[in-house]
Structures are given as structure tokens and as C-alpha cells.
Amino acid sequence: MQAWTQPEIPVVAGPARRLRLYDTASAGLVEVNPADGAAARIYVCGITPYDATHMGHAATYVTFDLINRLWRDAGHDVNYTQNITDVDDPLLERATATGVDWTELAQSEIQLFRDDMTALRVVPPQNYVGVVESIDLVIGAIEDLQRAGAVYDVDGDLYFAVKADPRFGGVSGYDAETMRALFAERGGDPDRAGKQDPLDSLLWRAERPGEPAWESPFGRGRPGWHVECSAIALKYLGMTFDVQGGGSDLIFPHHEMSASGAEVATGEHPFARAYVHQAMVGLDGEKMSKSKGNLVLVSKERLGGTDPMAIRLVLLAHHYRTDWFWTETDLLAAQERLDIWRGAIGRGSGPDGAAVVDAVRAALTNDLDAAAALAAVDLWAESNGDDTAAPALVAQAVDALLGVEL
Ligand code: ZN
């Protein structure tokens, strides 16, 4: 599927730094740097296109955009793959509830997402892959799991047997009770009769009346969610890629299951070297979610005249591993910061440009401490100096590394 427009990324002078990120699976900081000259490989789970992009999504894609930009800054090509879950229960339910054809709903929401990502200057993935265009790939992944003896049938639906994976639980590190509670909360069916283990997840859902379905060796039906990402990641990145990313609500079951399925299917480990998760963004004391209806939408903000770069600065002001709440106060502060920065790069000179660029690199490569990077630029913008090359250099670094066009 077509992604969106690639922003210009200036090349910034000065030495890059090595990137360290917090890995959920090992519960610690790890270096995530491909070998010199090798491409970095990252998979970030994409949207289910049934509603518009809210600030929680935007925070996720901007966080992984920083990683993409830091690898590029270090001279790596980046193979960034992102899926679109363009057939799934929430999409079909929304289409039925609103009387819109599910494929049209998906197409219009994907286009809105593209426009939001373009406005936020998120570097697009090389491989932007829909599930509907990948049905054969998913069928192949299920067949690989069958050969590994990890698939069984419940009334025509196929399930992945988690007992086939001795490492199951290793991505989230959650205990059995937590896994079961989250599985029930996030689309799983722990109580379905006939399952071997409550945590076994759906691979192939046999055709139901009124639902879309595709031919397969297992009969007509449609894929389950987790195996889609295993299949797409294996095809476009291969095993043991650098970073698996997404929101922290994907740690379990989604990332646990997609890693487990890929590892059982291939007999190799690990699926990804690091599992990196963006914390949740809330509003008025509650998590922002479609079910609660408390969404701040990127499209609504930008169509209302908010500068997308101010939105990006609000997102960057919060560390990606800390839950936070969207406020108008933060948005006003970000707009003010943007104005100050724009004023500062319009000057004839400023304090030492190379020093602030190095401070931005140091902050970002330290587990994406974007707030510290912003503070370094603030300090530069608020001070005077005689480095005539500094304004242009700082503008380039802010653009290339933080994705903020001044
Ligand atoms: Zn995924």
C-alpha cells in the first residue's frame, strides 16, 4: 500500500552517537545499533483504520520516528515496516453501525492517517502493508505453524497453542493472572470452550454470515490479529530485526503473541532484539480511547489551525515511557516555544551551534530523552553568542533529529 510523503531530512554536521533504548523484554536499557553499513530494521504496529488518529497514536508514531531519524543520522539505511489492520472486528463493527462499506471506511481513515503523518513530518515506512493485501502471506504463516505442530481447531476456527513456545511470556514478563486479564480485555477469548489453554489465540476465523472472508486451505475465513504482524514482519524484515514497536497496550497479548508465533514458525529466536513501547496519552485524568470517547484528534487540531509542529513539540515534551495527559496549556507552551525557536534561528548569530547539536544527539540517544533535547535548544535560543553558523546548524538539527521544521 502507498505510504505518505517523505519529508526532506537535512544531513547534520558533527558525530552521531550510539542509541540506547529501554527494552521491555529484558527490562533494561540496550544498545540498538546495527553493524556499520548495515540497514536498521524496525517494525511498528499500524492502525486499525476505523477512526481518526488521536494524540496517543501520534505520540507512538513520533516516538518511533525519532528512532528512525537517529539511525539515519548515524548513516544507516532504515527498513521501516508498518502494517495496517484493514480487516478486523472493530472496523467491521463500526462499518455496520454507521452503514458504511467496511472497505470504504478503511480507505478514508487510512487517507486521514497519511495526512496526519505528513503534517507531523513523520518519515514514512518503506513497507506500508495492509492485511487484506497480505492474506496469502498470513495463510503461509499459519501453515508454517501447522508444520511446527502449534495449531488446533475449535469448531472450524484455528488457534495457536502457546504451549508450543517454551519462551512464551518472555516479551511482557507478565504473570499468568495478568496475562489472562489483559487477554480478555484486549480482544482475546480466554473462556471459549474447547481451547487447550485460555491464552491460545485465534489464527483463522472461519467465515461468519455477513463478514468478509477469503479462500484458504483451512476453509473460507479471515486472519486473526497477531499472526498478521508475525507474517508481515518476517516477510519484509526477517527474524531478529532491531526494534518491535507500538503502544504499551500492545505488550500483551499482541507483541507477546506475534513474537511467539514467528519464533515457533521459524524455530529461531528472538523475533526482535528490542521491544520498545510508547506509554499512554490521556485526557482529563483518563486514558484516551475510542471506547471512552475522550479523543483529541490530530486532524481536528490541525484543521482548526493548530501548527502541526506545535503538536509535535507537545508530544516531544513528554518522555515516551511515562503516561501523560493532553492539555491546552501544553499546546500553548509548545506554540510559544516554536515562536521563540523561529525567532532565534532568524538571528545573525547565536551561541555555539555544534555544542547544542551534540547536546540534542546526547539526549535523544539516551533512551529518547526528547524533553532534555528541547531544553538544550531552549537554552540556546534564549542566549546570545557570536557563532554566525549556529542559527542554520540548529535549524537543520531540529529538523533532522526532532522532526520540527522551523
Ligand atoms: Zn502488530
Short mmCIF file of C-alpha atoms and ligand atoms in Angstrom, two decimals:
data_model
loop_
_atom_site.label_atom_id
_atom_site.label_comp_id
_atom_site.label_asym_id
_atom_site.label_seq_id
_atom_site.Cartn_x
_atom_site.Cartn_y
_atom_site.Cartn_z
CA MET A 1 0.00 0.00 0.00
CA GLN A 2 1.16 3.53 -0.67
CA ALA A 3 2.53 5.27 2.44
CA TRP A 4 2.77 9.06 2.56
CA THR A 5 5.06 11.88 1.51
CA GLN A 6 8.65 11.71 2.73
CA PRO A 7 9.81 14.94 4.41
CA GLU A 8 13.20 16.39 3.49
CA ILE A 9 15.78 15.33 6.08
CA PRO A 10 18.87 17.57 6.22
CA VAL A 11 22.27 15.99 6.90
CA VAL A 12 23.63 17.44 10.14
CA ALA A 13 27.34 18.03 10.71
CA GLY A 14 29.11 16.51 13.71
CA PRO A 15 29.46 12.99 15.08
CA ALA A 16 26.37 10.83 15.67
CA ARG A 17 26.04 8.89 18.92
CA ARG A 18 25.10 5.31 19.70
CA LEU A 19 21.43 4.74 20.51
CA ARG A 20 20.22 3.12 23.70
CA LEU A 21 16.56 2.26 24.31
CA TYR A 22 14.57 0.58 27.03
CA ASP A 23 13.71 -2.99 26.04
CA THR A 24 10.51 -4.30 27.61
CA ALA A 25 11.61 -7.95 27.28
CA SER A 26 14.89 -7.57 29.19
CA ALA A 27 13.52 -4.74 31.37
CA GLY A 28 16.61 -2.61 30.85
CA LEU A 29 18.45 -0.30 28.50
CA VAL A 30 20.01 -1.96 25.46
CA GLU A 31 22.07 -0.68 22.54
CA VAL A 32 20.12 -0.81 19.30
CA ASN A 33 22.72 -0.13 16.64
CA PRO A 34 23.07 -2.25 13.50
CA ALA A 35 26.59 -3.11 12.34
CA ASP A 36 28.37 -0.33 10.46
CA GLY A 37 26.94 -0.09 6.96
CA ALA A 38 24.02 -2.39 7.74
CA ALA A 39 20.41 -1.28 7.47
CA ALA A 40 18.42 -0.91 10.64
CA ARG A 41 15.18 -2.90 10.73
CA ILE A 42 12.11 -1.77 12.64
CA TYR A 43 8.50 -2.91 12.74
CA VAL A 44 5.86 -0.65 14.25
CA CYS A 45 2.30 -1.90 14.51
CA GLY A 46 -0.03 0.27 12.49
CA ILE A 47 -3.57 1.44 12.87
CA THR A 48 -6.88 -0.34 12.58
CA PRO A 49 -8.47 2.22 10.27
CA TYR A 50 -11.92 2.76 11.75
CA ASP A 51 -11.46 6.15 13.37
CA ALA A 52 -9.19 9.20 13.17
CA THR A 53 -5.68 9.44 14.63
CA HIS A 54 -5.70 10.66 18.23
CA MET A 55 -2.78 12.05 20.22
CA GLY A 56 -1.96 8.62 21.65
CA HIS A 57 -1.35 7.29 18.13
CA ALA A 58 0.54 10.44 17.20
CA ALA A 59 2.81 10.03 20.24
CA THR A 60 3.58 6.44 19.17
CA TYR A 61 4.48 7.27 15.58
CA VAL A 62 6.50 10.35 16.57
CA THR A 63 8.46 8.29 19.12
CA PHE A 64 9.43 5.69 16.54
CA ASP A 65 10.14 8.48 14.07
CA LEU A 66 12.86 9.70 16.45
CA ILE A 67 14.48 6.25 16.32
CA ASN A 68 14.27 6.25 12.53
CA ARG A 69 15.88 9.72 12.40
CA LEU A 70 18.66 8.79 14.85
CA TRP A 71 19.62 5.74 12.81
CA ARG A 72 19.66 7.83 9.64
CA ASP A 73 21.80 10.40 11.43
CA ALA A 74 24.25 7.59 12.21
CA GLY A 75 24.44 6.73 8.50
CA HIS A 76 22.18 3.69 8.39
CA ASP A 77 19.53 2.92 5.86
CA VAL A 78 16.35 2.10 7.73
CA ASN A 79 13.96 -0.65 6.72
CA TYR A 80 10.82 0.52 8.45
CA THR A 81 7.80 -1.72 8.07
CA GLN A 82 4.34 -0.87 9.33
CA ASN A 83 1.11 -2.79 8.87
CA ILE A 84 -2.49 -1.64 8.60
CA THR A 85 -5.05 -3.92 10.22
CA ASP A 86 -7.55 -3.19 7.48
CA VAL A 87 -9.87 -6.07 8.32
CA ASP A 88 -10.71 -6.68 11.98
CA ASP A 89 -13.67 -6.76 14.37
CA PRO A 90 -13.66 -3.05 15.39
CA LEU A 91 -13.55 -1.94 11.76
CA LEU A 92 -16.38 -4.27 10.73
CA GLU A 93 -18.45 -3.29 13.78
CA ARG A 94 -18.01 0.43 13.07
CA ALA A 95 -18.89 -0.06 9.38
CA THR A 96 -22.07 -1.93 10.31
CA ALA A 97 -23.04 0.63 12.96
CA THR A 98 -22.62 3.56 10.57
CA GLY A 99 -23.93 1.87 7.42
CA VAL A 100 -20.67 2.44 5.54
CA ASP A 101 -18.95 -0.22 3.43
CA TRP A 102 -16.02 -1.54 5.51
CA THR A 103 -13.50 -1.14 2.68
CA GLU A 104 -14.55 2.49 2.13
CA LEU A 105 -14.32 3.22 5.85
CA ALA A 106 -10.81 1.74 5.90
CA GLN A 107 -9.68 3.70 2.85
CA SER A 108 -10.93 7.03 4.14
CA GLU A 109 -9.38 6.55 7.59
CA ILE A 110 -6.05 5.42 6.09
CA GLN A 111 -6.01 8.59 3.97
CA LEU A 112 -6.67 10.73 7.03
CA PHE A 113 -3.82 8.95 8.84
CA ARG A 114 -1.49 9.64 5.89
CA ASP A 115 -2.43 13.32 6.01
CA ASP A 116 -1.82 13.45 9.78
CA MET A 117 1.58 11.74 9.48
CA THR A 118 2.60 14.06 6.62
CA ALA A 119 1.61 17.13 8.65
CA LEU A 120 3.60 15.85 11.66
CA ARG A 121 6.63 15.21 9.41
CA VAL A 122 6.82 11.54 10.32
CA VAL A 123 9.18 9.71 7.94
CA PRO A 124 7.04 7.10 6.15
CA PRO A 125 7.74 3.36 6.29
CA GLN A 126 9.40 1.73 3.25
CA ASN A 127 6.86 -1.05 3.53
CA TYR A 128 3.35 0.04 4.39
CA VAL A 129 1.46 -3.21 4.26
CA GLY A 130 -2.26 -3.88 4.57
CA VAL A 131 -3.59 -7.17 5.88
CA VAL A 132 -6.12 -7.51 3.05
CA GLU A 133 -3.26 -7.43 0.51
CA SER A 134 -1.34 -9.97 2.65
CA ILE A 135 -3.89 -12.76 3.09
CA ASP A 136 -1.70 -15.29 1.23
CA LEU A 137 1.25 -14.33 3.41
CA VAL A 138 -0.77 -14.89 6.56
CA ILE A 139 -2.05 -18.22 5.27
CA GLY A 140 1.58 -19.25 4.69
CA ALA A 141 2.48 -18.26 8.26
CA ILE A 142 -0.39 -20.37 9.62
CA GLU A 143 0.80 -23.32 7.51
CA ASP A 144 4.29 -22.90 8.99
CA LEU A 145 2.76 -23.05 12.46
CA GLN A 146 0.83 -26.17 11.47
CA ARG A 147 4.08 -27.84 10.41
CA ALA A 148 5.52 -26.88 13.80
CA GLY A 149 2.59 -28.66 15.48
CA ALA A 150 1.28 -25.46 17.09
CA VAL A 151 -2.21 -25.25 15.56
CA TYR A 152 -5.54 -26.83 16.50
CA ASP A 153 -9.15 -26.44 15.51
CA VAL A 154 -12.12 -25.28 17.60
CA ASP A 155 -15.38 -25.59 15.62
CA GLY A 156 -13.65 -24.60 12.37
CA ASP A 157 -11.58 -21.74 13.86
CA LEU A 158 -7.80 -22.25 14.12
CA TYR A 159 -5.87 -21.48 17.30
CA PHE A 160 -2.19 -21.03 18.12
CA ALA A 161 -1.18 -23.27 21.03
CA VAL A 162 1.04 -21.21 23.34
CA LYS A 163 2.41 -24.40 24.90
CA ALA A 164 4.39 -24.89 21.66
CA ASP A 165 6.58 -21.97 22.77
CA PRO A 166 8.75 -22.67 25.83
CA ARG A 167 9.65 -18.95 25.93
CA PHE A 168 6.04 -17.73 25.94
CA GLY A 169 5.72 -14.77 28.33
CA GLY A 170 9.25 -13.58 27.69
CA VAL A 171 8.31 -10.36 25.93
CA SER A 172 5.91 -8.99 28.55
CA GLY A 173 7.30 -10.74 31.63
CA TYR A 174 3.73 -10.74 32.99
CA ASP A 175 2.47 -13.42 35.38
CA ALA A 176 -0.29 -15.82 34.33
CA GLU A 177 -3.06 -13.90 36.08
CA THR A 178 -2.08 -10.58 34.45
CA MET A 179 -1.79 -12.23 31.04
CA ARG A 180 -5.25 -13.75 31.35
CA ALA A 181 -6.84 -10.46 32.46
CA LEU A 182 -5.21 -8.47 29.65
CA PHE A 183 -6.06 -11.16 27.09
CA ALA A 184 -9.76 -10.84 27.99
CA GLU A 185 -9.59 -7.05 27.98
CA ARG A 186 -7.76 -6.72 24.65
CA GLY A 187 -9.65 -8.84 22.16
CA GLY A 188 -8.82 -12.35 23.42
CA ASP A 189 -11.29 -15.12 24.32
CA PRO A 190 -9.85 -16.92 27.38
CA ASP A 191 -13.19 -18.52 28.27
CA ARG A 192 -14.07 -20.08 24.93
CA ALA A 193 -14.97 -23.76 25.33
CA GLY A 194 -12.73 -26.24 23.53
CA LYS A 195 -9.47 -24.30 23.84
CA GLN A 196 -6.43 -26.12 25.19
CA ASP A 197 -5.13 -23.09 27.09
CA PRO A 198 -7.09 -19.89 27.87
CA LEU A 199 -4.29 -17.82 26.29
CA ASP A 200 -4.28 -19.63 22.94
CA SER A 201 -5.00 -17.02 20.28
CA LEU A 202 -7.09 -17.05 17.12
CA LEU A 203 -5.17 -17.61 13.88
CA TRP A 204 -8.01 -18.06 11.41
CA ARG A 205 -11.66 -17.21 11.94
CA ALA A 206 -14.00 -19.31 9.82
CA GLU A 207 -16.47 -17.33 7.74
CA ARG A 208 -19.46 -15.90 9.64
CA PRO A 209 -22.60 -14.63 7.90
CA GLY A 210 -22.19 -11.03 6.75
CA GLU A 211 -18.42 -10.93 7.32
CA PRO A 212 -15.73 -10.72 4.63
CA ALA A 213 -13.89 -14.00 4.00
CA TRP A 214 -11.11 -15.37 1.81
CA GLU A 215 -10.41 -18.85 0.45
CA SER A 216 -7.75 -20.83 2.28
CA PRO A 217 -6.61 -24.44 2.80
CA PHE A 218 -8.48 -24.24 6.13
CA GLY A 219 -11.74 -23.11 4.52
CA ARG A 220 -13.12 -19.64 3.92
CA GLY A 221 -12.42 -17.13 6.67
CA ARG A 222 -10.19 -14.26 7.76
CA PRO A 223 -6.98 -13.99 9.76
CA GLY A 224 -6.58 -13.35 13.46
CA TRP A 225 -4.72 -10.21 14.50
CA HIS A 226 -1.39 -11.36 15.94
CA VAL A 227 -0.35 -13.71 13.14
CA GLU A 228 -0.75 -10.86 10.64
CA CYS A 229 2.11 -8.94 12.21
CA SER A 230 4.28 -12.08 12.52
CA ALA A 231 3.79 -12.80 8.82
CA ILE A 232 4.34 -9.23 7.59
CA ALA A 233 7.42 -8.68 9.79
CA LEU A 234 9.00 -11.98 8.69
CA LYS A 235 8.40 -11.23 5.01
CA TYR A 236 9.70 -7.64 4.99
CA LEU A 237 12.32 -7.71 7.79
CA GLY A 238 13.17 -11.34 8.59
CA MET A 239 13.89 -12.70 12.06
CA THR A 240 15.88 -10.87 14.72
CA PHE A 241 15.22 -7.36 13.49
CA ASP A 242 16.26 -4.43 15.64
CA VAL A 243 13.10 -2.96 17.16
CA GLN A 244 9.50 -4.08 17.51
CA GLY A 245 7.47 -1.02 18.47
CA GLY A 246 3.99 0.05 19.44
CA GLY A 247 1.90 1.42 22.26
CA SER A 248 2.28 -0.09 25.72
CA ASP A 249 -1.21 -1.58 25.36
CA LEU A 250 0.28 -3.87 22.69
CA ILE A 251 2.82 -5.51 25.02
CA PHE A 252 0.33 -8.23 25.83
CA PRO A 253 -1.18 -10.05 24.11
CA HIS A 254 -0.21 -8.56 20.75
CA HIS A 255 3.58 -8.36 20.86
CA GLU A 256 3.90 -11.46 23.00
CA MET A 257 1.79 -13.43 20.51
CA SER A 258 3.31 -12.08 17.30
CA ALA A 259 6.83 -12.78 18.58
CA SER A 260 5.83 -16.22 19.82
CA GLY A 261 4.16 -17.16 16.54
CA ALA A 262 7.17 -16.08 14.49
CA GLU A 263 9.62 -17.90 16.77
CA VAL A 264 7.62 -21.15 16.72
CA ALA A 265 7.11 -20.93 12.94
CA THR A 266 10.81 -20.39 12.20
CA GLY A 267 12.42 -22.22 15.12
CA GLU A 268 14.59 -19.11 15.63
CA HIS A 269 14.89 -16.62 18.49
CA PRO A 270 14.46 -13.73 19.08
CA PHE A 271 11.82 -12.17 16.85
CA ALA A 272 13.22 -8.70 17.69
CA ARG A 273 16.32 -7.55 19.55
CA ALA A 274 14.36 -4.92 21.47
CA TYR A 275 10.68 -4.36 22.23
CA VAL A 276 10.01 -0.66 22.67
CA HIS A 277 6.73 0.75 23.92
CA GLN A 278 5.14 4.17 23.96
CA ALA A 279 3.19 5.00 27.13
CA MET A 280 -0.45 6.04 27.03
CA VAL A 281 -1.73 9.56 26.48
CA GLY A 282 -4.83 10.59 28.41
CA LEU A 283 -7.27 13.44 28.72
CA ASP A 284 -8.79 14.80 31.93
CA GLY A 285 -7.38 12.02 34.08
CA GLU A 286 -8.38 9.12 31.84
CA LYS A 287 -6.67 7.12 29.10
CA MET A 288 -7.57 8.46 25.65
CA SER A 289 -9.53 5.77 23.90
CA LYS A 290 -12.26 5.31 21.36
CA SER A 291 -14.43 3.41 23.80
CA LYS A 292 -14.41 6.32 26.28
CA GLY A 293 -14.92 8.91 23.53
CA ASN A 294 -12.33 11.27 25.06
CA LEU A 295 -10.18 11.71 21.97
CA VAL A 296 -8.09 14.69 20.92
CA LEU A 297 -7.72 14.19 17.18
CA VAL A 298 -4.69 15.30 15.19
CA SER A 299 -6.87 16.14 12.17
CA LYS A 300 -9.31 18.22 14.20
CA GLU A 301 -6.48 20.21 15.77
CA ARG A 302 -4.70 20.91 12.51
CA LEU A 303 -7.89 21.70 10.58
CA GLY A 304 -8.70 24.09 13.42
CA GLY A 305 -5.49 25.99 12.64
CA THR A 306 -3.03 24.49 15.16
CA ASP A 307 0.50 24.37 13.73
CA PRO A 308 1.38 20.64 13.39
CA MET A 309 4.90 21.50 14.59
CA ALA A 310 3.39 22.74 17.86
CA ILE A 311 1.53 19.42 18.19
CA ARG A 312 4.82 17.63 17.59
CA LEU A 313 6.52 19.73 20.27
CA VAL A 314 3.79 18.82 22.81
CA LEU A 315 4.43 15.13 22.09
CA LEU A 316 8.21 15.56 22.35
CA ALA A 317 7.95 17.38 25.68
CA HIS A 318 6.83 14.14 27.38
CA HIS A 319 9.08 11.13 27.81
CA TYR A 320 7.80 8.20 25.79
CA ARG A 321 7.84 5.81 28.75
CA THR A 322 5.70 7.96 31.05
CA ASP A 323 1.90 8.17 30.76
CA TRP A 324 0.72 11.77 30.43
CA PHE A 325 -2.35 13.89 29.80
CA TRP A 326 -3.01 16.19 26.87
CA THR A 327 -3.75 19.78 27.97
CA GLU A 328 -4.40 23.07 26.20
CA THR A 329 -1.76 24.61 28.48
CA ASP A 330 0.88 22.31 26.98
CA LEU A 331 -0.24 23.21 23.49
CA LEU A 332 0.04 26.94 24.20
CA ALA A 333 3.51 26.40 25.73
CA ALA A 334 4.58 24.45 22.63
CA GLN A 335 3.36 27.21 20.33
CA GLU A 336 5.31 29.73 22.39
CA ARG A 337 8.44 27.55 22.23
CA LEU A 338 8.05 27.25 18.47
CA ASP A 339 7.81 31.05 18.13
CA ILE A 340 10.94 31.55 20.28
CA TRP A 341 12.91 28.98 18.29
CA ARG A 342 11.80 30.50 14.98
CA GLY A 343 12.85 33.91 16.23
CA ALA A 344 16.23 32.60 17.34
CA ILE A 345 17.13 30.96 14.04
CA GLY A 346 16.28 34.21 12.29
CA ARG A 347 19.12 35.98 14.11
CA GLY A 348 22.52 36.62 12.51
CA SER A 349 24.37 34.60 15.16
CA GLY A 350 23.90 32.62 18.36
CA PRO A 351 25.76 30.57 20.96
CA ASP A 352 27.95 27.64 19.85
CA GLY A 353 25.87 25.63 17.36
CA ALA A 354 27.94 22.44 17.45
CA ALA A 355 27.55 22.21 21.22
CA VAL A 356 23.76 22.36 21.13
CA VAL A 357 23.60 19.83 18.29
CA ASP A 358 25.74 17.45 20.34
CA ALA A 359 23.50 18.02 23.37
CA VAL A 360 20.41 17.17 21.29
CA ARG A 361 22.07 13.99 19.99
CA ALA A 362 23.20 13.02 23.50
CA ALA A 363 19.72 13.48 24.94
CA LEU A 364 17.89 11.61 22.17
CA THR A 365 20.26 8.65 22.04
CA ASN A 366 19.82 8.31 25.82
CA ASP A 367 16.51 6.41 25.58
CA LEU A 368 14.86 9.21 23.60
CA ASP A 369 15.05 11.93 26.24
CA ALA A 370 13.34 14.40 23.92
CA ALA A 371 12.44 16.76 26.78
CA ALA A 372 16.14 17.21 27.53
CA ALA A 373 16.78 17.84 23.84
CA LEU A 374 14.10 20.55 23.82
CA ALA A 375 15.65 22.11 26.94
CA ALA A 376 19.06 22.26 25.21
CA VAL A 377 17.52 24.11 22.25
CA ASP A 378 15.58 26.41 24.64
CA LEU A 379 18.81 27.37 26.38
CA TRP A 380 20.49 28.08 23.05
CA ALA A 381 17.53 30.12 21.79
CA GLU A 382 17.40 32.23 24.94
CA SER A 383 21.12 33.08 24.92
CA ASN A 384 23.27 35.29 22.73
CA GLY A 385 26.53 34.41 21.01
CA ASP A 386 28.75 35.18 18.04
CA ASP A 387 28.63 31.86 16.14
CA THR A 388 27.26 33.01 12.79
CA ALA A 389 26.88 29.42 11.54
CA ALA A 390 24.79 28.44 14.57
CA PRO A 391 21.26 29.50 13.50
CA ALA A 392 21.36 27.46 10.30
CA LEU A 393 23.00 24.48 12.02
CA VAL A 394 20.48 24.43 14.87
CA ALA A 395 17.57 24.71 12.42
CA GLN A 396 18.98 21.72 10.48
CA ALA A 397 19.42 19.64 13.64
CA VAL A 398 15.96 20.48 14.97
CA ASP A 399 14.54 19.45 11.60
CA ALA A 400 16.61 16.28 11.06
CA LEU A 401 16.70 14.92 14.62
CA LEU A 402 13.50 16.21 16.23
CA GLY A 403 11.44 16.40 13.03
CA VAL A 404 10.41 20.01 13.75
CA GLU A 405 10.60 22.34 10.78
CA LEU A 406 11.32 25.90 11.85
ZN ZN B 1 1.24 -5.63 15.24
#
